Coordinates of C-alpha atoms in Angstrom, one line a residue:
Chain A
X10 CA 23.2 33.0 -7.1
X11 CA 20.8 30.0 -7.2
X12 CA 21.3 27.0 -5.0
X13 CA 20.0 23.7 -6.3
X14 CA 20.1 20.7 -3.9
X15 CA 19.8 17.4 -5.6
X16 CA 18.6 15.1 -2.8
X17 CA 19.3 11.4 -2.9
X18 CA 21.4 12.0 -6.0
X19 CA 25.1 11.9 -6.7
X20 CA 24.8 15.4 -8.2
X21 CA 24.5 16.9 -4.7
X22 CA 24.6 20.7 -4.3
X23 CA 24.9 22.9 -7.3
X24 CA 25.4 26.7 -7.1
X25 CA 24.8 28.7 -10.3
X26 CA 25.1 32.4 -10.9
X27 CA 22.2 34.0 -12.7
X28 CA 22.1 37.5 -14.2
X29 CA 18.5 37.2 -15.4
X30 CA 15.7 34.9 -14.4
X31 CA 15.8 31.6 -16.3
X32 CA 13.2 28.9 -17.0
X33 CA 13.6 26.0 -14.5
X34 CA 13.6 23.4 -17.3
X35 CA 16.7 24.9 -18.9
X36 CA 18.4 25.6 -15.6
X37 CA 18.0 22.1 -14.4
X38 CA 19.3 20.6 -17.6
X39 CA 22.4 22.8 -17.2
X40 CA 22.9 21.4 -13.7
X41 CA 22.5 17.8 -15.0
X42 CA 24.9 18.4 -17.9
X43 CA 27.6 19.7 -15.6
X44 CA 27.6 16.4 -13.7
X45 CA 26.8 14.1 -16.7
X46 CA 24.1 12.3 -14.8
X47 CA 20.8 11.5 -16.4
X48 CA 18.1 12.9 -14.2
X49 CA 15.0 11.0 -15.1
X50 CA 11.7 12.3 -13.7
X51 CA 12.2 14.8 -10.8
X52 CA 10.2 16.8 -8.4
X53 CA 11.5 20.3 -7.7
X54 CA 10.3 22.3 -4.7
X55 CA 10.8 26.0 -4.0
X56 CA 9.5 27.5 -0.9
X57 CA 7.2 24.6 -0.3
X58 CA 5.7 24.7 -3.8
X59 CA 6.3 22.4 -6.7
X60 CA 8.3 24.1 -9.5
X61 CA 7.1 23.6 -13.0
X62 CA 9.3 23.6 -16.1
X63 CA 8.4 27.0 -17.4
X64 CA 8.5 28.7 -13.9
X65 CA 11.2 31.3 -13.8
X66 CA 14.1 30.9 -11.3
X67 CA 15.8 34.0 -10.1
X68 CA 18.8 35.0 -8.1
X69 CA 18.5 34.1 -4.4
X70 CA 16.2 31.0 -5.0
X71 CA 17.0 27.8 -3.3
X72 CA 15.5 24.7 -4.9
X73 CA 15.2 21.1 -3.6
X74 CA 15.2 18.4 -6.2
X75 CA 14.0 14.9 -5.6
X76 CA 13.7 11.8 -7.7
X77 CA 10.0 11.4 -8.5
X78 CA 9.4 8.4 -6.3
X79 CA 6.2 7.5 -4.5
X80 CA 5.1 5.8 -1.4
X81 CA 3.6 2.4 -1.2
Chain B
X17 CA -10.1 -21.8 -17.9
X18 CA -9.3 -20.4 -14.5
X19 CA -10.1 -22.1 -11.2
X20 CA -11.8 -20.9 -8.1
X21 CA -11.6 -23.1 -5.0
X22 CA -14.6 -22.5 -2.8
X23 CA -14.1 -23.6 0.8
X24 CA -17.0 -23.6 3.2
X25 CA -15.5 -22.9 6.6
X26 CA -18.5 -24.1 8.5
X27 CA -19.0 -27.5 6.8
X28 CA -15.6 -28.2 5.4
X29 CA -17.1 -28.7 2.0
X30 CA -14.8 -27.9 -0.9
X31 CA -15.8 -27.1 -4.5
X32 CA -13.8 -26.2 -7.5
X33 CA -15.2 -24.3 -10.4
X34 CA -13.7 -23.0 -13.6
X35 CA -14.4 -19.9 -15.7
X36 CA -12.9 -18.3 -18.8
X37 CA -14.3 -14.8 -18.5
X38 CA -12.2 -11.6 -18.6
X39 CA -12.5 -11.1 -14.9
X40 CA -11.0 -14.5 -14.2
X41 CA -8.3 -13.9 -16.8
X42 CA -7.2 -10.6 -15.2
X43 CA -7.7 -11.8 -11.6
X44 CA -6.4 -9.3 -9.0
X45 CA -8.7 -6.6 -7.9
X46 CA -10.8 -6.9 -11.1
X47 CA -11.8 -10.4 -9.9
X48 CA -11.9 -9.9 -6.1
X49 CA -14.1 -6.8 -6.3
X50 CA -16.6 -8.4 -8.7
X51 CA -16.9 -11.5 -6.6
X52 CA -17.5 -9.4 -3.4
X53 CA -20.0 -7.3 -5.2
X54 CA -21.8 -10.3 -6.6
X55 CA -21.7 -12.7 -3.7
X56 CA -21.5 -10.7 -0.5
X57 CA -24.7 -8.9 0.6
X58 CA -23.7 -5.3 1.0
X59 CA -25.5 -4.9 4.3
X60 CA -24.2 -8.0 5.9
X61 CA -22.2 -8.1 9.1
X62 CA -18.6 -8.1 7.9
X63 CA -17.7 -10.6 10.7
X64 CA -20.7 -12.8 10.1
X65 CA -21.3 -15.9 7.9
X66 CA -22.5 -14.0 4.9
X67 CA -19.2 -12.2 4.3
X68 CA -16.7 -14.0 2.1
X69 CA -12.9 -13.7 1.7
X70 CA -11.5 -14.0 -1.8
X71 CA -7.7 -14.5 -2.4
X72 CA -7.0 -13.8 -6.0
X73 CA -3.8 -14.1 -8.1
X74 CA -3.2 -11.9 -11.1
X75 CA -3.1 -12.5 -14.8
X76 CA 0.7 -13.1 -15.0
X77 CA 1.1 -14.9 -11.7
X78 CA 3.5 -17.8 -11.8
X79 CA 5.4 -16.5 -14.8
X80 CA 8.8 -15.0 -15.2
X81 CA 7.4 -11.5 -15.4
X82 CA 8.9 -9.2 -12.7
X83 CA 6.6 -8.3 -9.8
X84 CA 3.5 -10.1 -11.1
X85 CA 2.6 -12.2 -8.1
X86 CA 0.7 -9.9 -5.9
X87 CA -2.1 -11.5 -3.9
X88 CA -5.3 -9.5 -3.9
X89 CA -7.6 -10.2 -1.0
X90 CA -11.2 -8.9 -1.1
X91 CA -14.2 -8.9 1.2
X92 CA -16.5 -6.5 3.1
X93 CA -14.4 -4.4 5.5
X94 CA -15.3 -4.4 9.2
X95 CA -13.2 -1.1 9.4
X96 CA -15.0 0.9 6.7
X97 CA -18.3 -1.0 6.3
X98 CA -17.6 -1.0 2.6
X99 CA -15.9 -3.0 0.0
X100 CA -12.2 -3.8 0.5
X101 CA -9.4 -5.0 -1.6
X102 CA -6.0 -5.2 0.1
X103 CA -3.0 -6.7 -1.6
X104 CA 0.3 -8.1 -0.6
X105 CA 3.6 -9.3 -2.1
X106 CA 5.3 -12.6 -1.1
X107 CA 5.1 -16.1 -2.5
X108 CA 1.5 -17.1 -1.9
X109 CA 0.5 -16.0 -5.4
X110 CA 3.2 -18.1 -7.0
X111 CA 2.2 -21.1 -5.0
X112 CA -1.5 -20.7 -5.9
X113 CA -0.5 -20.4 -9.6
X114 CA 1.4 -23.7 -9.3
X115 CA -1.7 -25.3 -7.9
X116 CA -3.7 -24.0 -10.8
X117 CA -5.8 -21.6 -8.7
X118 CA -6.8 -18.1 -9.7
X119 CA -8.9 -17.7 -6.6
X120 CA -9.6 -19.2 -3.2
X121 CA -12.8 -18.3 -1.5
X122 CA -13.5 -18.7 2.2
X123 CA -17.2 -18.8 2.6
X124 CA -19.7 -19.1 5.5
X125 CA -18.5 -19.2 9.1
X126 CA -18.6 -21.8 11.9
X127 CA -20.1 -21.2 15.3
X128 CA -18.1 -18.8 17.5
X129 CA -17.0 -21.6 19.8
X130 CA -15.6 -23.7 16.9
X131 CA -11.9 -24.5 17.1
X132 CA -9.2 -22.8 15.0
X133 CA -8.4 -24.4 11.7
X134 CA -5.5 -24.5 9.3
X135 CA -6.6 -25.1 5.8
X136 CA -3.9 -26.9 3.8
X137 CA -4.1 -26.9 0.0
X138 CA -1.9 -29.3 -1.9
X139 CA -1.8 -31.0 -5.2
X140 CA -3.7 -34.1 -4.1
X141 CA -6.0 -32.9 -1.3
X142 CA -7.3 -30.1 0.8
X143 CA -7.3 -30.6 4.6
X144 CA -8.7 -28.9 7.6
X145 CA -6.1 -29.3 10.4
X146 CA -6.4 -28.4 14.0
X147 CA -4.9 -24.9 14.4
X148 CA -5.3 -24.5 18.2
X149 CA -1.5 -24.7 18.7
X150 CA -1.2 -21.4 16.9
X151 CA -3.8 -19.5 18.9
X152 CA -2.7 -16.5 20.8
X153 CA 0.8 -16.6 19.3
X154 CA 2.4 -13.7 17.5
X155 CA 2.7 -13.8 13.7
X156 CA 6.5 -14.4 13.8
X157 CA 6.0 -17.5 16.1
X158 CA 3.1 -18.6 13.9
X159 CA 5.3 -18.2 10.9
X160 CA 8.1 -20.3 12.4
X161 CA 5.6 -23.1 13.4
X162 CA 4.0 -23.1 10.0
X163 CA 7.4 -23.2 8.2
X164 CA 8.5 -26.0 10.6
X165 CA 5.5 -28.1 9.8
X166 CA 4.9 -27.3 6.1
X167 CA 8.3 -26.2 4.9
X168 CA 9.7 -22.7 4.3
X169 CA 8.7 -22.9 0.6
X170 CA 5.0 -23.3 1.4
X171 CA 2.9 -20.2 0.8
X172 CA 1.4 -19.4 4.2
X173 CA -1.3 -16.9 5.1
X174 CA -1.9 -16.1 8.8
X175 CA -3.3 -13.6 11.2
X176 CA -2.1 -12.1 14.5
X177 CA -3.6 -12.3 18.0
X178 CA -5.4 -9.0 17.5
X179 CA -7.3 -10.4 14.5
X180 CA -8.2 -13.5 16.6
X181 CA -10.0 -11.0 18.9
X182 CA -11.8 -9.6 15.8
X183 CA -10.3 -6.1 16.2
X184 CA -10.8 -3.9 13.2
X185 CA -7.4 -2.6 12.2
X186 CA -6.0 -6.1 11.6
X187 CA -4.4 -7.5 8.5
X188 CA -3.5 -10.7 6.8
X189 CA 0.2 -11.8 6.7
X190 CA 1.7 -13.7 3.8
X191 CA 4.9 -15.6 3.4
X192 CA 7.9 -13.8 1.9
X193 CA 10.5 -15.6 -0.1
X194 CA 12.3 -16.6 3.1
X195 CA 9.2 -18.3 4.5
X196 CA 8.4 -15.5 7.0
X197 CA 4.9 -14.1 7.1
X198 CA 5.9 -10.5 6.9
X199 CA 4.1 -9.3 3.7
X200 CA 0.8 -7.7 4.8
X201 CA -2.5 -7.1 3.2
X202 CA -2.8 -4.7 6.0
X203 CA -5.7 -2.4 5.4
X204 CA -9.3 -2.6 6.1
X205 CA -9.5 -5.3 8.8
X206 CA -9.5 -8.4 6.6
X207 CA -7.5 -10.2 9.4
X208 CA -10.6 -10.0 11.5
X209 CA -12.7 -11.4 8.6
X210 CA -10.4 -14.4 8.3
X211 CA -10.6 -14.9 12.1
X212 CA -14.4 -14.7 12.0
X213 CA -14.2 -17.8 9.8
X214 CA -12.1 -19.5 12.5
X215 CA -9.3 -19.9 10.0
X216 CA -6.0 -19.1 11.7
X217 CA -3.8 -20.0 8.8
X218 CA -4.0 -21.2 5.2
X219 CA -1.1 -23.0 3.6
X220 CA -0.6 -23.5 -0.1
X221 CA 1.9 -26.4 -0.3
X222 CA 4.9 -26.2 -2.7
X223 CA 3.9 -29.4 -4.5
X224 CA 1.9 -27.8 -7.3
X225 CA 2.8 -28.9 -10.8
X226 CA 0.8 -26.6 -13.0
X227 CA 3.1 -24.8 -15.4
X228 CA 2.0 -21.7 -17.3
X229 CA 1.0 -22.5 -20.9
X230 CA 2.0 -19.9 -23.4
X231 CA 0.3 -19.4 -26.7
X232 CA 3.4 -17.6 -28.0
X233 CA 6.4 -18.5 -25.8
X234 CA 9.0 -16.5 -27.7
X235 CA 7.0 -13.3 -27.7
X236 CA 6.3 -13.8 -24.0
X237 CA 10.0 -14.2 -23.2
X238 CA 10.7 -11.1 -25.2
X239 CA 7.9 -9.2 -23.6
X240 CA 9.1 -10.2 -20.2
X241 CA 12.6 -8.9 -20.9
X242 CA 11.2 -5.7 -22.3
X243 CA 9.4 -4.9 -19.0
X244 CA 12.8 -5.3 -17.1
X245 CA 14.6 -3.3 -19.8
X246 CA 12.1 -0.5 -19.5
X247 CA 12.7 -0.5 -15.8
X248 CA 16.4 -0.3 -16.2
X249 CA 16.1 2.5 -18.7
X250 CA 14.3 4.7 -16.2
X251 CA 17.0 6.5 -14.2
X252 CA 14.6 6.9 -11.2
X253 CA 14.2 3.2 -10.8
X254 CA 17.7 2.6 -9.6
X255 CA 17.1 5.2 -6.9
X256 CA 13.9 3.5 -6.0
X257 CA 15.8 0.3 -5.6
X258 CA 18.4 2.0 -3.4
X259 CA 16.1 4.0 -1.2
X260 CA 12.6 2.4 -1.6
X261 CA 9.5 4.3 -0.6
X262 CA 11.4 6.0 2.3
X263 CA 12.5 8.7 -0.1
X264 CA 9.1 10.3 0.5
X265 CA 10.1 11.6 3.9
X266 CA 12.1 14.4 2.4
X267 CA 9.7 15.1 -0.4
X268 CA 6.7 15.4 1.9
X269 CA 8.7 17.5 4.4
X270 CA 9.7 19.9 1.5
X271 CA 6.1 20.1 0.4
X272 CA 4.9 20.6 4.0
X273 CA 2.7 17.5 4.0
X274 CA 4.6 15.2 6.3
X275 CA 2.0 14.1 8.9
X276 CA 3.2 15.4 12.2
X277 CA 1.7 15.5 15.7
X278 CA -1.5 13.7 14.8
X279 CA -1.9 15.5 11.5
X280 CA -1.7 18.9 13.1
X281 CA 1.3 19.9 11.2
X282 CA 3.0 19.1 7.8
X283 CA 6.6 19.6 8.9
X284 CA 8.6 17.9 11.5
X285 CA 11.8 19.6 12.8
X286 CA 14.5 16.9 12.6
X287 CA 12.8 14.8 9.9
X288 CA 16.2 14.1 8.4
X289 CA 16.8 11.7 11.4
X290 CA 14.2 9.3 9.9
X291 CA 14.7 10.0 6.2
X292 CA 15.8 7.6 3.4
X293 CA 19.4 8.7 3.5
X294 CA 19.6 8.0 7.3
X295 CA 17.9 4.7 6.9
X296 CA 20.3 3.7 4.0
X297 CA 23.4 4.8 5.9
X298 CA 22.2 3.0 9.1
X299 CA 21.6 -0.2 7.3
X300 CA 24.9 -0.1 5.6
X301 CA 26.8 0.9 8.7
X302 CA 25.3 -1.9 10.8
X303 CA 25.7 -4.6 8.1
X304 CA 24.9 -8.1 9.3
X305 CA 21.5 -9.1 8.1
X306 CA 20.6 -5.6 7.0
X307 CA 19.8 -5.0 3.4
X308 CA 19.0 -1.8 1.6
X309 CA 17.7 -3.7 -1.3
X310 CA 15.4 -6.7 -1.0
X311 CA 12.7 -8.4 -3.1
X312 CA 9.4 -9.2 -1.5
X313 CA 8.6 -11.7 -4.3
X314 CA 10.4 -13.6 -7.0
X315 CA 11.0 -12.5 -9.7
X316 CA 11.3 -8.8 -8.9
X317 CA 13.6 -6.4 -10.7
X318 CA 12.6 -3.5 -8.6
X319 CA 13.5 -4.8 -5.1
X320 CA 12.4 -1.7 -3.2
X321 CA 12.0 -3.5 0.1
X322 CA 14.6 -3.5 2.9
X323 CA 15.8 -5.4 5.9
X324 CA 16.4 -3.1 8.9
X325 CA 18.9 -4.5 11.4
X326 CA 19.3 -3.8 15.1
X327 CA 22.6 -2.4 16.5
X328 CA 24.1 -5.9 16.4
X329 CA 23.2 -6.4 12.8
X330 CA 20.3 -8.8 13.5
X331 CA 17.1 -8.5 11.6
X332 CA 14.8 -6.1 13.5
X333 CA 12.1 -5.5 10.9
X334 CA 11.5 -6.1 7.2
X335 CA 10.3 -4.1 5.5
X336 CA 10.0 -0.5 6.8
X337 CA 8.0 1.6 4.3
X338 CA 7.5 5.3 4.1
X339 CA 3.9 5.1 5.2
X340 CA 5.0 3.5 8.5
X341 CA 7.9 5.9 8.9
X342 CA 5.4 8.7 8.8
X343 CA 2.4 7.3 10.7
X344 CA 4.6 5.7 13.4
X345 CA 7.3 8.3 13.2
X346 CA 6.7 11.9 12.3
X347 CA 3.0 11.7 13.2
X348 CA 4.1 10.9 16.7
X349 CA 7.0 13.3 16.5
X350 CA 9.5 10.4 16.8
X351 CA 12.9 10.9 15.4
X352 CA 14.3 7.5 16.0
X353 CA 14.4 4.9 13.3
X354 CA 15.1 2.1 15.8
X355 CA 12.0 2.9 17.6
X356 CA 9.9 3.0 14.4
X357 CA 11.4 -0.3 13.4
X358 CA 10.6 -1.8 16.8
X359 CA 7.0 -0.5 16.6
X360 CA 6.7 -1.9 13.1
X361 CA 8.0 -5.3 14.2
X362 CA 5.4 -5.3 17.1
X363 CA 2.7 -4.3 14.7
X364 CA 3.7 -7.2 12.3
X365 CA 3.7 -9.6 15.2
X366 CA 0.4 -8.5 16.7
X367 CA -1.1 -8.5 13.2
X368 CA -2.2 -4.9 12.9
X369 CA -2.0 -2.3 10.2
X370 CA 0.9 0.1 10.9
X371 CA -1.0 3.0 9.4
X372 CA -4.3 2.6 11.3
X373 CA -2.6 1.9 14.6
X374 CA 0.1 4.6 14.1
X375 CA -2.8 7.0 13.5
X376 CA -4.6 5.7 16.6
X377 CA -1.5 6.2 18.7
X378 CA -1.3 9.8 17.4
X379 CA -4.9 10.2 18.6
X380 CA -4.0 8.7 22.0
X381 CA -1.1 11.1 22.3
X382 CA -3.4 14.0 21.5
X383 CA -5.7 12.7 24.2
X384 CA -2.8 13.0 26.7
X385 CA -2.0 9.4 27.2
X386 CA 1.6 10.1 26.2
X387 CA 3.7 13.0 25.1
X388 CA 4.4 13.5 21.4
X389 CA 8.0 12.6 20.8
X390 CA 8.2 10.2 23.7
X391 CA 9.8 7.1 22.1
X392 CA 9.4 4.8 25.1
X393 CA 5.8 5.7 25.5
X394 CA 5.1 5.0 21.8
X395 CA 6.7 1.6 22.0
X396 CA 4.8 0.9 25.3
X397 CA 1.5 1.7 23.5
X398 CA 2.4 -0.8 20.8
X399 CA 3.2 -3.4 23.6
X400 CA -0.4 -2.7 24.9
X401 CA -1.6 -3.7 21.4
X402 CA 0.5 -6.8 21.4
X403 CA -0.7 -7.8 24.9
X404 CA -4.3 -7.1 24.1
X405 CA -4.8 -4.8 27.1
X406 CA -8.1 -2.8 27.0
X407 CA -6.2 0.2 25.7
X408 CA -4.3 -2.0 23.2
X409 CA -7.6 -3.3 21.8
X410 CA -8.9 0.2 21.4
X411 CA -5.7 1.2 19.4
X412 CA -6.0 -2.0 17.4
X413 CA -9.5 -0.9 16.3
X414 CA -8.1 2.0 14.4
X415 CA -8.0 5.8 14.8
X416 CA -11.7 6.4 14.3
X417 CA -12.7 4.1 17.2
X418 CA -9.7 5.3 19.3
X419 CA -10.8 9.0 18.8
X420 CA -14.3 8.3 19.8
X421 CA -13.3 6.4 22.9
X422 CA -10.6 8.9 23.9
X423 CA -12.5 12.0 23.1
X424 CA -10.4 13.4 20.3
X425 CA -12.2 15.3 17.5
X426 CA -9.2 15.5 15.1
X427 CA -9.4 11.9 13.9
X428 CA -7.4 11.4 10.7
X429 CA -9.5 9.0 8.7
X430 CA -12.0 8.8 5.8
X431 CA -14.7 6.0 6.1
X432 CA -12.9 4.9 9.2
X433 CA -9.6 4.1 7.5
X434 CA -6.6 6.2 8.6
X435 CA -5.3 8.8 6.3
X436 CA -2.0 7.7 4.7
X437 CA 1.2 9.7 4.9
X438 CA 0.2 12.9 3.1
X439 CA -1.4 15.7 5.1
X440 CA -4.5 16.4 3.1
X441 CA -4.9 20.2 3.7
X442 CA -1.5 20.7 2.0
X443 CA -2.2 18.5 -1.0
X444 CA -5.7 18.8 -2.2
X445 CA -5.1 16.2 -4.9
X446 CA -4.3 13.6 -2.4
X447 CA -7.2 14.8 -0.3
X448 CA -9.5 14.4 -3.3
X449 CA -8.2 10.9 -3.7
X450 CA -8.8 10.0 0.0
X451 CA -12.3 11.3 -0.4
X452 CA -12.9 9.3 -3.6
X453 CA -11.5 5.9 -2.7
X454 CA -14.2 3.2 -2.2
X455 CA -11.7 1.6 0.3
X456 CA -11.5 4.6 2.7
X457 CA -8.5 6.9 2.7
X458 CA -6.0 5.3 0.4
X459 CA -2.9 6.7 -1.3
X460 CA -1.8 4.1 -3.9
X461 CA -5.1 4.4 -5.6
X462 CA -4.7 7.9 -7.0
X463 CA -1.3 9.3 -6.3
X464 CA -1.5 12.9 -7.5
X465 CA 1.3 14.5 -5.3
X466 CA 4.0 14.5 -8.0
X467 CA 1.7 16.2 -10.5
X468 CA 0.1 19.0 -8.5
X469 CA 1.3 22.3 -9.8
X470 CA -0.2 24.0 -6.7
X471 CA -0.8 21.3 -4.1
X472 CA -2.7 23.6 -1.8
X473 CA -5.3 24.5 -4.4
X474 CA -8.4 22.3 -5.1
X475 CA -8.7 23.7 -8.7
X476 CA -8.6 20.9 -11.2
X477 CA -8.2 18.2 -8.6
X478 CA -11.3 16.3 -9.5
X479 CA -9.9 15.6 -12.9
X480 CA -6.4 15.0 -11.7
X481 CA -7.5 12.6 -9.0
X482 CA -9.7 10.7 -11.5
X483 CA -6.8 10.5 -13.9
X484 CA -4.6 8.9 -11.3
X485 CA -7.3 6.8 -9.9
X486 CA -7.3 5.0 -13.2
X487 CA -3.5 4.9 -13.5
X488 CA -3.2 3.8 -9.9
X489 CA -5.8 1.0 -10.2
X490 CA -4.3 -0.5 -13.4
X491 CA -1.7 -2.6 -11.6
X492 CA -4.2 -3.7 -8.9
X493 CA -6.5 -4.7 -11.7
X494 CA -4.2 -7.4 -12.9
X495 CA -2.4 -8.4 -9.7
X496 CA 0.9 -6.6 -10.5
X497 CA 3.0 -4.6 -8.1
X498 CA 2.2 -0.9 -8.2
X499 CA 5.8 -0.1 -8.9
X500 CA 5.8 -1.8 -12.3
X501 CA 4.7 1.7 -13.2
X502 CA 8.3 2.7 -13.0
X503 CA 8.8 0.3 -15.9
X504 CA 5.9 0.8 -18.2
X505 CA 5.0 4.3 -16.9
X506 CA 1.6 5.2 -18.4
X507 CA 1.8 2.8 -21.3
X508 CA 0.1 -0.4 -20.7
X509 CA 0.9 -1.9 -24.1
X510 CA 3.9 -4.0 -22.9
X511 CA 1.8 -5.7 -20.2
X512 CA -1.2 -6.2 -22.5
X513 CA 1.1 -7.7 -25.1
X514 CA 2.2 -10.2 -22.5
X515 CA -1.4 -11.2 -21.8
X516 CA -1.8 -11.7 -25.5
X517 CA 1.3 -13.8 -25.8
X518 CA 0.3 -15.9 -22.8
X519 CA -3.4 -16.4 -23.4
X520 CA -4.1 -15.1 -26.9
X521 CA -6.5 -12.6 -25.3
X522 CA -6.4 -9.2 -27.0
X523 CA -7.3 -6.3 -24.7
X524 CA -6.7 -2.8 -26.0
X525 CA -5.6 0.0 -23.7
X526 CA -9.0 1.6 -23.9
X527 CA -10.8 -1.7 -23.1
X528 CA -8.5 -2.2 -20.2
X529 CA -9.2 1.2 -18.7
X530 CA -12.9 0.6 -19.2
X531 CA -12.5 -2.5 -17.1
X532 CA -10.7 -0.5 -14.4
X533 CA -13.4 2.1 -14.4
X534 CA -16.1 -0.5 -14.3
X535 CA -14.4 -2.0 -11.2
X536 CA -14.5 1.4 -9.5
X537 CA -18.2 1.7 -10.4
X538 CA -19.0 -1.7 -8.9
X539 CA -17.0 -0.9 -5.8
X540 CA -18.8 2.4 -5.2
X541 CA -22.2 0.8 -5.9
X542 CA -21.4 -1.8 -3.2
X543 CA -20.7 1.0 -0.7
X544 CA -23.9 2.8 -1.6
X545 CA -25.8 -0.5 -1.2
X546 CA -24.1 -0.9 2.2
X547 CA -25.6 2.4 3.3
X548 CA -22.5 4.6 2.9
X549 CA -23.7 8.0 1.8
X550 CA -21.8 11.0 0.3
X551 CA -21.8 12.5 3.8
X552 CA -19.5 9.7 4.9
X553 CA -16.8 10.6 2.4
X554 CA -15.5 13.5 4.6
X555 CA -12.6 14.2 6.9
X556 CA -13.2 15.0 10.5
X557 CA -14.7 18.5 10.8
X558 CA -11.5 19.9 12.4
X559 CA -9.8 19.6 9.0
X560 CA -12.3 22.0 7.6
X561 CA -12.2 24.4 10.5
X562 CA -8.5 24.5 11.5
X563 CA -5.6 25.8 9.5
X564 CA -2.6 23.6 8.9
X565 CA 0.0 26.1 10.1
X566 CA 2.8 25.5 7.5
X567 CA 0.6 25.9 4.5
X568 CA -2.1 28.1 6.0
X569 CA -4.7 25.8 4.4
X570 CA -8.0 24.3 5.6
X571 CA -9.9 21.6 3.9
X572 CA -12.2 23.2 1.4
X573 CA -13.3 20.3 -0.8
X574 CA -17.1 20.1 -0.9
X575 CA -19.3 17.0 -0.9
X576 CA -20.3 17.9 -4.4
X577 CA -16.7 18.0 -5.6
X578 CA -15.7 14.7 -4.1
X579 CA -18.9 13.1 -5.4
X580 CA -17.7 14.1 -8.9
X581 CA -14.4 12.4 -8.3
X582 CA -16.3 9.2 -7.4
X583 CA -18.5 9.1 -10.5
X584 CA -17.5 6.7 -13.3

């Protein structure tokens, strides 16, 4: 099971079962498609590290997703 | 032709000149930094008569283009000893445009015992009025008195009582659309520079009649709409409107770079008590004058600002930005938005930069003057600043001075300017940017955080920082709000097309970036001429010696590497 927390977003918390590791870019699109919300640019963080599109996500991962905003 | 109004603050002489060069066309930081470089002796005393203060509008000021009225203020910084450009939103840029002014230069300085003056710039005349009735008052009182006398629609610029005392971490406050001087060019101590010229306020009256002349009005209208449409098409921009910069609290906490306990840590337990969602929910629940969405200038389609109300719904502070939430919040281990808002309000009233003074209070807490997490003590320290006590004056001189006086080695600054709200050991890209900015530690200048595959590694960060130094400097270069990037993203064509439709001037993207890079070269040369060496572009030694616990990282960027990131 992978938990994806979409922070500051209507999508909220998504739990997905994974049999095999999957690329983050495809997984996140599946999450967005479920809620029919356009994501825009995002930042995804796993264990304090930014997650890149071709990083593999595996069972047990918990991922925080943020809109790619900036300070000012 | 673009006009510069030169005002000699010692003699009262006023001179208007006009130029048609590209630097005057673009205005903003492109113009202010060139004028500083050309006209201010690099080794001069920043608070002496040889320093100058330049107030510049941008290329699209006074038009209908969203977020195009930033005011860029340049001079030699008393905080860093180098060149400074600090910019603010508000309505002053619009008023200057209506008076046909691209730049106002405050030159020379009267004797120390000269009285305070208000400079009033109107359609028919420029006056020096007695400003003694404003002396010693807080910025909010000054703002009320200026609005009462000159009208709420006048574009007012003023300083706080801390700047009157020539303290180094003081900013310049500019009128917002409600006539309140709450929009700060906060960084670098330019408030003290204005005070050194005995100018306590400058007022641009709302009687200007200069209308923008468009070479191709239809194309300009279309182009202006396009910028807004691009913004609307970006799904992230609506979230930015909703949450503003406060969204960074959660992002930095997740990446373990949220400044905590005087930059000793990158994570604060309980950070959710001061995050964007809590702020949004609090403002909504309290209602009254509170606003989660607010424009600092007109027109603005982004509206990322906010109005934070007290428990009774009355305005407490506007705006509260992420950088303040971190430097006056997590960095002090405070988990109380009301306290942060109160401290922010006092800072605005006293006329100090929330980042530099927040960092100075962190240093004071490390020195044992108060406990981290002690909300009342933090507010009390801000009151010391407001009341100009000896300790308050030390804090209002920024974290470098505070650390020296209070005996703290872990002073979070580069070139004397406090590190913004990204703990540098956990994000080497931001660290590289801090070490590369000619302005001292600065974040808007090269915001790498979103694009660092491995934030804790310095590999590739020279190139990444340089890439974002250019991207981050583009908006400053033409007097636009940095967040117009949410609209055009990395494609400058829509904005350059607007310049063409307005003035007929064709500037390619490559040419524009060359101008941006040339500005950086000029700024770094000024610093070199001022005596700033590559040894000065460093963090305090403790950042290199001590591990940030959450990331296990020390600072490992060498002088040679940061030098590469400053070469253009």
